[in-house]
Coordinates of C-alpha atoms in Angstrom, one line a residue:
M100 CA 215.6 171.7 -20.6
A101 CA 218.8 173.6 -20.1
I102 CA 218.5 175.5 -23.2
G103 CA 217.9 178.8 -21.3
G104 CA 221.6 178.4 -19.6
V105 CA 223.0 178.2 -22.9
A106 CA 221.3 181.5 -24.0
A107 CA 222.6 182.9 -20.8
S108 CA 225.9 182.5 -21.7
G109 CA 225.6 184.5 -24.7
V110 CA 224.8 181.9 -27.3
Q111 CA 221.9 182.4 -29.3
D112 CA 221.7 179.6 -31.5
L113 CA 223.6 176.5 -32.6
K114 CA 225.6 178.2 -35.3
Q115 CA 227.1 180.4 -32.4
L116 CA 227.4 177.0 -30.6
Q117 CA 229.6 175.9 -33.7
E118 CA 231.5 179.0 -33.6
L119 CA 232.3 178.4 -30.0
E120 CA 233.7 174.7 -31.1
K121 CA 235.9 176.5 -33.7
L122 CA 237.2 179.1 -31.0
Q123 CA 238.0 176.0 -28.6
K124 CA 240.1 174.4 -31.1
S125 CA 241.9 177.7 -32.0
Q126 CA 243.0 178.7 -28.7
D127 CA 246.7 176.6 -28.9
A128 CA 247.3 179.3 -31.7
G129 CA 247.5 182.2 -29.7
F130 CA 244.0 183.2 -28.8
S131 CA 244.6 183.9 -25.4
A132 CA 247.7 186.1 -26.1
K133 CA 245.6 188.5 -27.8
I134 CA 243.3 189.1 -24.7
S135 CA 244.5 191.8 -22.3
E136 CA 243.9 192.0 -18.7
N137 CA 240.4 193.6 -18.6
A138 CA 239.5 192.4 -22.1
T139 CA 237.2 189.5 -23.1
Y140 CA 235.6 188.3 -26.4
D141 CA 232.7 189.5 -27.7
F142 CA 230.6 186.6 -28.8
T143 CA 228.0 188.7 -30.8
S144 CA 230.6 190.6 -32.9
G145 CA 233.2 188.3 -33.0
Q146 CA 235.5 190.8 -31.7
E147 CA 237.9 191.6 -28.8
K148 CA 237.2 194.6 -26.8
E149 CA 237.8 196.0 -23.5
L150 CA 235.8 195.0 -20.6
S151 CA 235.7 196.8 -17.1
T152 CA 236.1 194.9 -13.9
T153 CA 232.1 194.9 -13.3
D154 CA 231.9 193.2 -16.7
C155 CA 234.2 190.8 -15.6
Y156 CA 232.2 190.0 -12.4
R157 CA 229.1 189.9 -14.3
K158 CA 230.7 187.4 -16.9
A159 CA 231.9 185.2 -14.1
D160 CA 228.6 185.1 -12.7
E161 CA 227.0 184.3 -15.9
G162 CA 229.4 181.7 -16.4
K163 CA 228.7 180.1 -13.0
A164 CA 225.1 180.2 -13.8
S165 CA 225.7 178.4 -17.2
Q166 CA 227.7 175.7 -15.5
A167 CA 224.9 175.2 -13.2
E168 CA 222.4 174.9 -15.8
G169 CA 224.6 172.6 -17.8
E170 CA 224.8 170.4 -15.0
A171 CA 221.3 170.0 -14.5
Q172 CA 220.9 169.6 -18.0
A173 CA 223.4 166.7 -18.2
A174 CA 221.8 165.1 -15.3
N175 CA 218.5 165.1 -17.3
C176 CA 220.5 163.4 -20.0
Q177 CA 221.2 161.0 -17.5
E178 CA 217.6 160.2 -16.5
L179 CA 217.0 160.1 -20.2
Q180 CA 219.6 157.3 -20.8
T181 CA 218.3 155.5 -17.7
A182 CA 214.9 155.7 -18.8
G183 CA 216.0 154.6 -22.5
E184 CA 217.6 151.6 -20.9
N185 CA 214.8 150.5 -18.4
D186 CA 212.2 150.7 -21.0
N187 CA 212.4 147.1 -21.6
Y188 CA 211.5 148.2 -25.4
D189 CA 213.4 145.3 -26.9
G190 CA 211.6 142.7 -24.7
R191 CA 208.2 144.1 -25.7
M192 CA 209.3 144.0 -29.2
S193 CA 210.6 140.5 -29.0
S194 CA 207.3 139.5 -27.4
A195 CA 205.3 141.1 -29.8
H196 CA 207.4 139.5 -32.8
S197 CA 206.8 136.1 -30.9
S198 CA 203.1 136.6 -30.5
S199 CA 202.9 137.8 -34.2
D200 CA 204.9 134.9 -35.4
K201 CA 202.4 132.6 -33.3
Q202 CA 199.5 134.3 -34.9
F203 CA 200.8 134.0 -38.5
S204 CA 201.3 130.5 -37.6
I205 CA 197.9 129.9 -36.6
L206 CA 196.5 131.9 -39.5
S207 CA 198.7 129.9 -41.9
D208 CA 197.4 126.4 -40.3
A209 CA 193.8 127.9 -40.6
V210 CA 194.2 129.0 -44.0
G211 CA 195.8 125.7 -44.9
T212 CA 192.6 124.0 -43.2
I213 CA 189.9 125.9 -45.3
K214 CA 191.9 125.1 -48.6
D215 CA 192.1 121.4 -47.6
T216 CA 188.2 121.8 -46.6
T217 CA 187.6 123.3 -49.8
S218 CA 189.4 120.9 -51.9
G219 CA 187.8 118.1 -49.6
I220 CA 184.1 119.2 -50.1
T221 CA 185.0 119.9 -54.0
G222 CA 185.9 116.0 -54.2
L223 CA 182.9 114.9 -52.4
N224 CA 180.5 117.2 -54.4
N225 CA 182.0 115.7 -57.5
R226 CA 181.2 112.3 -56.4
R227 CA 177.9 113.4 -55.2
A228 CA 177.2 114.8 -58.7
E229 CA 177.9 111.5 -60.2
I230 CA 175.5 109.7 -57.7
T231 CA 173.1 112.4 -58.7
N232 CA 173.4 111.8 -62.4
W233 CA 173.2 108.0 -61.8
L234 CA 169.8 108.5 -59.9
K235 CA 168.4 110.8 -62.7
E236 CA 169.4 108.0 -64.9
A237 CA 167.6 105.1 -62.6
E238 CA 164.5 107.1 -62.5
P239 CA 163.4 106.6 -66.4
S240 CA 164.9 102.9 -66.2
M241 CA 162.5 102.2 -63.0
Q242 CA 159.6 103.8 -64.6
Q243 CA 160.3 101.8 -68.2
M244 CA 160.4 98.8 -65.8
Q245 CA 157.1 99.7 -64.1
E246 CA 155.5 100.3 -67.7
Q247 CA 156.3 96.9 -68.7
V248 CA 155.3 95.3 -65.6
T249 CA 151.9 97.3 -66.0
E250 CA 151.4 95.8 -69.4
L251 CA 152.4 92.3 -68.5
Q252 CA 149.8 92.8 -65.6
A253 CA 147.3 94.0 -68.4
Q254 CA 147.9 90.8 -70.4
L255 CA 147.6 88.4 -67.2
E256 CA 144.3 90.0 -66.9
E257 CA 143.2 89.3 -70.3
I258 CA 144.4 85.7 -70.0
Q259 CA 142.8 85.6 -66.7
E260 CA 139.5 86.5 -68.3
Q261 CA 140.1 83.8 -71.1
I262 CA 140.8 81.0 -68.5
E263 CA 137.6 82.0 -66.5
A264 CA 135.7 81.8 -69.6
K265 CA 137.2 78.2 -70.4
Q266 CA 136.5 77.5 -67.1
E267 CA 132.8 77.8 -67.2
E268 CA 133.0 75.7 -70.5
L269 CA 135.0 73.2 -68.7
D270 CA 132.4 73.1 -66.0
A271 CA 129.5 72.8 -68.5
K272 CA 131.4 69.9 -70.5
Q273 CA 132.3 68.0 -67.3
A274 CA 128.6 68.1 -66.2
E275 CA 127.9 66.6 -69.8
M276 CA 130.2 63.9 -69.2
E277 CA 129.0 63.1 -65.9
A278 CA 125.6 63.0 -67.3
L279 CA 126.9 60.7 -70.1
A280 CA 128.5 58.5 -67.5
N281 CA 125.1 58.1 -65.8
D282 CA 123.2 57.5 -68.9
P283 CA 123.1 54.0 -69.9
D284 CA 121.9 54.6 -73.1
A285 CA 124.9 56.7 -74.2
T286 CA 126.8 55.6 -77.2
P287 CA 130.4 55.8 -77.7
E288 CA 130.3 58.1 -80.5
E289 CA 128.4 60.6 -77.9
V290 CA 131.3 60.2 -75.6
A291 CA 134.0 60.2 -78.2
A292 CA 132.7 63.8 -79.7
L293 CA 132.2 65.2 -76.1
Q294 CA 135.6 63.7 -75.1
G295 CA 136.9 65.5 -78.3
E296 CA 135.5 68.9 -77.0
L297 CA 137.2 68.3 -73.5
D298 CA 140.7 67.7 -75.5
G299 CA 140.3 71.0 -77.5
L300 CA 139.3 72.9 -74.2
S301 CA 142.1 71.3 -72.2
A302 CA 144.7 72.0 -75.3
E303 CA 143.4 75.8 -74.9
M304 CA 143.9 75.7 -71.3
E305 CA 147.6 74.4 -71.7
E306 CA 148.2 76.9 -74.4
L307 CA 146.8 79.7 -71.8
S308 CA 149.2 78.2 -69.0
A309 CA 152.3 78.5 -71.4
Q310 CA 151.6 82.2 -71.7
V311 CA 151.0 82.6 -68.4
A312 CA 154.5 80.9 -67.8
D313 CA 155.9 83.1 -70.4
I314 CA 154.7 86.3 -68.6
S315 CA 155.7 84.8 -65.4
A316 CA 159.3 84.3 -66.7
A317 CA 159.3 87.7 -68.0
I318 CA 157.8 89.5 -64.9
G319 CA 160.6 87.4 -63.0
E320 CA 163.6 89.0 -65.1
I321 CA 162.0 92.3 -64.8
E322 CA 161.5 91.7 -60.9
E323 CA 165.0 90.7 -60.7
A324 CA 166.2 93.7 -62.7
M325 CA 164.0 95.9 -60.5
T326 CA 165.4 94.3 -57.4
T327 CA 169.2 94.9 -58.4
T328 CA 168.5 98.5 -59.7
S329 CA 166.4 99.2 -56.2
E330 CA 169.6 97.8 -54.2
E331 CA 171.7 99.9 -56.2
I332 CA 169.6 103.0 -55.6
Q333 CA 169.6 102.3 -51.9
T334 CA 173.6 101.8 -51.9
K335 CA 173.9 105.1 -53.8
V336 CA 171.3 106.8 -51.4
E337 CA 173.5 105.6 -48.4
E338 CA 176.6 106.6 -50.0
E339 CA 175.2 110.1 -50.7
A340 CA 174.3 110.3 -47.1
T341 CA 177.5 109.5 -46.0
L342 CA 179.1 111.9 -48.4
S343 CA 176.5 114.6 -47.2
Q344 CA 177.7 114.1 -43.6
S345 CA 181.3 114.3 -44.5
V346 CA 180.6 117.3 -46.4
A347 CA 179.0 118.6 -43.3
Q348 CA 181.7 117.8 -40.9
K349 CA 184.3 119.3 -43.5
T350 CA 182.1 122.5 -43.6
E351 CA 182.2 122.6 -39.9
T352 CA 185.7 122.1 -39.8
G353 CA 186.2 124.9 -42.4
K354 CA 183.9 127.3 -40.5
A355 CA 186.0 126.6 -37.1
A356 CA 188.8 127.3 -39.1
Q357 CA 187.3 130.3 -40.7
V358 CA 186.8 131.6 -37.4
T359 CA 190.3 130.7 -35.9
A360 CA 191.7 132.6 -39.0
Q361 CA 189.7 135.8 -38.8
Q362 CA 190.7 135.9 -34.9
S363 CA 194.3 135.4 -35.7
V364 CA 194.0 138.3 -38.3
I365 CA 192.3 140.4 -35.7
T366 CA 194.9 139.5 -32.9
N367 CA 197.9 140.0 -35.1
E368 CA 196.4 143.3 -36.4
Q369 CA 196.1 144.6 -32.6
I370 CA 199.7 143.2 -31.9
I371 CA 201.2 145.0 -34.9
E372 CA 199.4 148.3 -34.5
D373 CA 200.4 148.0 -30.5
S374 CA 203.8 147.5 -31.5
K375 CA 203.6 150.3 -34.2
D376 CA 202.6 152.7 -31.8
D377 CA 205.2 151.5 -29.3
S378 CA 208.0 151.9 -31.8
Q379 CA 206.8 155.1 -33.2
E380 CA 206.8 156.3 -29.2
R381 CA 210.3 154.9 -29.0
E382 CA 211.5 156.7 -32.0
E383 CA 210.3 159.9 -31.0
F384 CA 211.8 159.4 -27.7
G385 CA 215.1 158.5 -29.3
D386 CA 214.9 161.4 -31.4
N387 CA 214.2 163.9 -28.5
M388 CA 217.0 162.2 -26.4
A389 CA 219.5 162.8 -29.1
Q390 CA 218.3 166.5 -29.6
V391 CA 218.8 167.0 -26.1
G392 CA 222.0 165.4 -25.8
E393 CA 223.3 167.6 -28.9
I394 CA 222.1 170.7 -27.2
T395 CA 223.7 169.5 -24.0
S396 CA 226.8 169.0 -25.8
Y397 CA 227.1 172.6 -27.2
A398 CA 226.2 173.8 -23.4
G399 CA 229.5 172.1 -22.3
T400 CA 231.2 173.5 -25.2
S401 CA 230.1 176.7 -24.2
I402 CA 230.8 176.4 -20.5
K403 CA 234.3 174.9 -21.1
V404 CA 235.2 177.9 -23.6
T405 CA 234.0 180.3 -21.2
G406 CA 235.8 179.1 -18.6
K407 CA 239.1 179.2 -20.4
I408 CA 238.3 182.8 -21.6
L409 CA 237.6 183.7 -17.5
T410 CA 241.0 182.1 -16.9
K411 CA 242.8 184.3 -19.2
M412 CA 241.6 187.8 -17.3
A413 CA 243.8 189.4 -14.7
N414 CA 241.0 189.4 -12.1
P415 CA 241.5 186.3 -9.8
Y416 CA 238.2 185.7 -9.1
C417 CA 237.4 185.3 -13.0
V418 CA 240.2 183.3 -13.1
A419 CA 239.2 180.7 -10.4
V420 CA 235.4 180.9 -11.5
G421 CA 236.6 180.1 -15.3
T422 CA 239.3 177.4 -14.0
A423 CA 236.3 175.6 -12.2
M424 CA 234.2 175.8 -15.3
I425 CA 236.4 174.1 -18.1
P426 CA 236.2 170.6 -16.5
V427 CA 232.4 171.0 -15.9
G428 CA 232.0 172.2 -19.4
Q429 CA 234.0 169.0 -20.4
T430 CA 231.9 166.7 -18.5
V431 CA 228.6 168.6 -19.7
Y432 CA 229.7 168.1 -23.2
G433 CA 230.6 164.4 -22.9
T434 CA 227.2 163.3 -21.1
G435 CA 225.5 165.6 -24.2
K436 CA 227.4 163.5 -26.8
V437 CA 226.5 160.2 -25.0
T438 CA 223.0 161.1 -24.8
Q439 CA 222.8 162.3 -28.3
G440 CA 224.4 158.9 -29.5
A441 CA 222.1 157.1 -27.3
G442 CA 219.0 158.5 -28.5
Q443 CA 220.0 158.3 -32.3
T444 CA 220.6 154.6 -31.6
I445 CA 217.3 154.3 -29.9
S446 CA 215.6 155.9 -32.7
A447 CA 217.2 154.0 -35.5
V448 CA 216.1 150.8 -33.7
A449 CA 212.4 152.0 -33.3
N450 CA 212.5 153.2 -36.9
G451 CA 214.0 149.6 -38.0
E452 CA 211.3 147.9 -35.8
Y453 CA 208.6 150.2 -37.0
K454 CA 209.7 149.4 -40.8
S455 CA 209.6 145.6 -39.7
L456 CA 206.2 146.2 -38.3
I457 CA 205.0 147.7 -41.3
G458 CA 206.3 144.6 -43.4
A459 CA 204.8 142.3 -41.0
A460 CA 201.3 144.2 -41.7
T461 CA 201.9 143.8 -45.5
N462 CA 202.4 139.8 -44.8
L463 CA 199.4 139.9 -42.4
A464 CA 197.6 141.6 -45.4
S465 CA 198.7 138.7 -47.6
G466 CA 197.7 136.1 -45.3
A467 CA 194.3 137.7 -44.6
G468 CA 194.0 137.7 -48.5
A469 CA 194.5 134.2 -48.6
M470 CA 192.5 133.5 -45.8
A471 CA 189.4 135.6 -47.5
S472 CA 190.3 133.3 -51.0
G473 CA 190.1 130.4 -49.0
I474 CA 186.8 131.5 -47.2
G475 CA 185.4 132.4 -50.4
G476 CA 186.3 129.1 -51.9
M477 CA 185.1 127.3 -49.2
K478 CA 181.7 129.3 -49.4
D479 CA 181.5 128.5 -53.2
A480 CA 182.1 124.7 -52.4
F481 CA 179.4 124.8 -49.7
A482 CA 176.8 126.5 -52.0
S483 CA 177.7 123.9 -54.7
S484 CA 177.4 121.3 -52.0
K485 CA 173.9 122.5 -51.0
E486 CA 172.9 122.6 -54.6
T487 CA 174.6 119.2 -55.3
L488 CA 172.5 118.1 -52.1
T489 CA 169.2 119.7 -53.5
A490 CA 169.8 117.9 -56.9
A491 CA 170.5 114.5 -55.1
K492 CA 167.5 114.7 -53.0
N493 CA 165.2 115.4 -56.2
A494 CA 166.7 112.8 -58.0
Q495 CA 166.8 110.3 -55.1
D496 CA 163.1 111.3 -54.6
A497 CA 162.1 110.6 -58.2
A498 CA 164.3 107.4 -58.3
N499 CA 162.4 106.3 -55.0
T500 CA 159.1 107.1 -56.5
A501 CA 159.6 105.2 -59.4
K502 CA 160.9 102.2 -57.6
D503 CA 157.9 102.4 -55.1
A504 CA 155.6 102.6 -58.3
A505 CA 157.3 99.8 -60.0
N506 CA 157.4 97.4 -56.9
T507 CA 153.7 98.3 -56.5
A508 CA 153.0 97.2 -60.1
K509 CA 155.2 94.2 -59.4
D510 CA 153.0 93.3 -56.3
A511 CA 149.9 93.8 -58.6
A512 CA 151.4 91.5 -61.2
K513 CA 152.4 89.0 -58.6
E514 CA 148.6 89.0 -57.2
N515 CA 147.2 88.8 -60.8
M516 CA 150.0 86.1 -61.5
A517 CA 148.4 84.0 -58.3
N518 CA 145.0 84.4 -59.6
V519 CA 145.8 83.2 -63.2
T520 CA 147.5 80.3 -61.4
E521 CA 144.7 79.7 -59.5
A522 CA 142.3 79.6 -62.2
T523 CA 144.7 77.8 -64.3
T524 CA 145.1 75.1 -61.7
K525 CA 141.4 74.9 -61.3
G526 CA 140.7 74.6 -65.0
T527 CA 143.4 71.8 -65.2
E528 CA 141.7 70.2 -62.2
T529 CA 138.0 70.5 -64.0
A530 CA 139.4 69.2 -67.3
A531 CA 141.3 65.9 -65.6
K532 CA 137.9 65.4 -63.7
A533 CA 135.9 65.8 -67.0
T534 CA 138.5 63.3 -68.5
E535 CA 138.1 61.0 -65.7
A536 CA 134.2 61.3 -66.2
G537 CA 134.8 60.8 -70.0
Q538 CA 136.6 57.7 -69.4
A539 CA 133.9 56.3 -67.2
A540 CA 131.3 57.1 -69.8
A541 CA 133.3 55.9 -72.6
Q542 CA 133.8 52.6 -70.3
N543 CA 130.0 52.3 -69.5
A544 CA 129.0 53.0 -73.0
A545 CA 131.4 50.2 -74.1
Q546 CA 130.1 47.9 -71.4
N547 CA 126.4 48.6 -72.3
A548 CA 127.2 48.0 -75.7
A549 CA 128.9 44.7 -75.1
E550 CA 126.1 43.5 -72.8
K551 CA 123.8 44.4 -75.5
A552 CA 125.6 42.2 -78.0
A553 CA 126.3 39.3 -75.5
D554 CA 122.5 39.3 -75.0
G555 CA 121.8 39.2 -78.4
A556 CA 124.3 36.5 -78.9
G557 CA 123.0 34.5 -76.2
N558 CA 119.8 34.6 -77.5
A559 CA 120.6 33.8 -80.8
A560 CA 122.6 31.0 -79.4
G561 CA 119.5 29.6 -77.5
K562 CA 117.4 29.7 -80.7
V563 CA 119.9 28.0 -82.9
A564 CA 120.4 25.4 -80.1
D565 CA 116.7 24.9 -80.1
G566 CA 116.4 25.0 -83.9
A567 CA 119.3 22.3 -84.0
G568 CA 117.6 20.2 -81.5
K569 CA 114.5 20.5 -83.6
A570 CA 116.5 19.8 -86.6
A571 CA 118.2 16.6 -85.1
D572 CA 114.7 15.1 -85.0
G573 CA 114.4 16.1 -88.9
A574 CA 115.8 14.2 -91.6
D575 CA 118.3 16.7 -92.8
K576 CA 120.6 17.5 -89.4
A577 CA 123.7 17.8 -91.7
S578 CA 122.3 20.2 -93.9
K579 CA 120.9 22.2 -90.9
G580 CA 124.1 21.5 -89.0
A581 CA 126.0 23.3 -91.9
S582 CA 123.5 26.2 -91.9
L583 CA 124.2 26.6 -88.3
K584 CA 127.7 26.4 -88.5
D585 CA 127.7 29.3 -91.1
K586 CA 125.3 31.1 -88.7
F587 CA 127.7 30.8 -86.0
K588 CA 130.6 31.8 -88.1
A589 CA 128.6 35.0 -88.9
G590 CA 128.2 35.7 -85.2
V591 CA 131.8 35.2 -84.5
D592 CA 132.4 38.0 -87.1
K593 CA 129.9 39.9 -85.6
A594 CA 131.6 39.5 -82.3
K595 CA 135.1 40.6 -83.9
E596 CA 133.5 43.4 -85.5
L597 CA 132.2 44.5 -82.1
K598 CA 135.4 43.9 -80.6
S599 CA 137.3 46.2 -83.3
K600 CA 134.7 48.7 -82.3
Y601 CA 134.6 48.5 -78.5
G602 CA 137.8 47.1 -77.6
D603 CA 138.8 44.4 -75.3
D604 CA 135.2 44.6 -73.5
V605 CA 133.7 42.3 -76.3
Q606 CA 136.6 39.8 -76.1
S607 CA 134.5 37.5 -73.8
L608 CA 131.9 38.0 -76.4
A609 CA 133.7 36.6 -79.1
S610 CA 135.2 33.8 -77.0
A611 CA 131.5 33.0 -76.0
G612 CA 130.3 32.9 -79.7
K613 CA 133.1 30.6 -80.5
A614 CA 132.2 28.5 -77.7
I615 CA 128.7 28.4 -78.8
Y616 CA 129.4 27.3 -82.0
D617 CA 132.1 24.7 -80.8
G618 CA 129.5 23.3 -78.3
V619 CA 126.9 23.1 -81.0
Q620 CA 129.4 21.1 -83.5
G621 CA 129.9 18.7 -80.5
L622 CA 126.3 18.6 -79.7
R623 CA 125.7 17.4 -83.6
S624 CA 128.1 14.7 -83.4
K625 CA 127.1 13.5 -79.8
D626 CA 123.4 13.2 -80.3
D627 CA 123.3 12.0 -83.7
G628 CA 119.6 10.8 -84.3
D629 CA 119.1 11.5 -80.5
D630 CA 115.7 13.3 -79.9
K631 CA 116.1 14.5 -76.5
N632 CA 115.6 17.9 -77.4
E633 CA 114.7 19.0 -73.9
E634 CA 118.3 17.6 -72.6
K635 CA 119.9 19.3 -75.7
K636 CA 118.3 23.0 -74.8
T637 CA 119.7 22.4 -71.3
T638 CA 123.0 21.4 -72.4
T639 CA 123.2 24.5 -74.9
S640 CA 122.2 26.8 -72.1
T641 CA 124.6 25.5 -69.7
T642 CA 127.6 24.6 -72.0
T643 CA 131.1 25.6 -70.6
V644 CA 134.1 26.3 -73.1
T645 CA 137.7 26.3 -72.4
S646 CA 139.4 29.8 -73.2
S647 CA 142.6 30.3 -75.0
T648 CA 144.5 30.3 -71.8
G649 CA 143.3 26.5 -71.0
N650 CA 141.0 27.6 -68.1
T651 CA 137.5 26.7 -67.8
D652 CA 134.9 29.7 -68.4
T653 CA 131.5 30.2 -67.0
S654 CA 128.4 31.5 -68.7
Y655 CA 128.1 34.5 -71.0
E656 CA 126.8 36.5 -67.8
S657 CA 129.9 35.1 -65.6
V658 CA 132.4 35.9 -68.5
L659 CA 131.0 39.6 -68.7
D660 CA 130.9 39.9 -64.9
K661 CA 134.7 38.9 -64.7
K662 CA 135.2 41.5 -67.3
R663 CA 133.5 44.3 -65.5
K664 CA 135.3 43.3 -62.2
K665 CA 138.8 43.4 -64.2
Q666 CA 137.8 46.9 -65.6
A667 CA 136.7 48.2 -61.9
I668 CA 139.9 47.0 -60.6
A669 CA 142.1 48.7 -63.2

């Protein structure tokens, strides 16, 4: 710096420079008239005094030295101005602001993404909580249905035992009925009694079958409800899985945004820090530049004042030196002022940038705070998501366990129902077979009774015919005939009685009895006084009669045989 040059000219501090400026301004007021030929101004005391020629030369030499240093300092100012202009500080600041703005934009977008992600996760978790609550409610419902099915299953097992017991009774009664069917001595009463027992067992089987049908319907309703609930559980579980996947995706998105936001904050902090350092250095540079300019301007003033003083001296050499110093001093002064102004401008701009960067740092801190808040919210949402996932998983497992248990009970009930149905079907078939055997036994018993009645009637008819033949030989045929008529009527009545007891199976017997009676009546009218007893016996035993339908019937045996055939066909 050219401060040494200023000191060499007799200026000790800035106050003295200021005094020089005042002295320059007062020159036109007669200052030069006060200086004698060999006089100069004592800068220290501020008084005029006489100087020798030697002092004049010395002063001129000092002035020349001061001028040289002032010129060097002015050149330094030029270099500072050039350095300030070529520093490209504005470009760096513009780039820094642009980069900072870009990072702010990235940070803002990332924070927005984090907040959106947090909101999305919260919404998804709310829905997952609803599903979790539903699954928790579904669990006792499935357990209740399981208990109902288990209870019905126990009832089915009891009914199955009853059906199996009835089955054994039916098997025994069927065997008895088959034995009666093959027993020629079985009576209708025995058959009817056994048939009554079979009917009772069949009725009990029907009642048990009705109970099975009711239980089957109840299990069917529960099964339908279980199926519906199971499908809803599956739907809810699938939805929860989809929601969990969405939460996971949003979480990853939020984490990526978090990394981006954190990196943008770090990058922005570095940009601001670097720019702050740059601005501070630039401001210091401007301050120094302004100070150098100010000192240079004072040096120029000193040179110019010294030159003017020298021009007032009588010594030509001093005048020449002073004359040359005046414009140099003016130039140095101007350069100093320009440099001072440029330095002040640089300092002011840098200071403004510094403050702007301080504000940017504040905004960045605010953005970072928003980021931290968003990240915290996302972490809370993620933690809530994990809790919701755990709760949903537990509820899902519980519901699935209840569903599996209910399905197991349902399958067991189906198996029991199948067993009961099989036992019921078998019992029904046994009852049908027993009833069929009972019908055969009843038919055989009726036929046996009819055959015995027919045989008895035939024998009676033969005896009556023999008696009638013998009576024809006697004197009182009419009286005996009348007696025979009464007996035959009694036989017919007996046949009717048999018919009422044994049904249509004795219809032929009644017809046969009537035919016998009609035949005997014809015999009496035809063979009055005829003694051919043998012919009468033959006629009696081979008599043919006419049925109610007008067809000719055969013997008793033929009538019974035809009836049996009809029954067999039926």
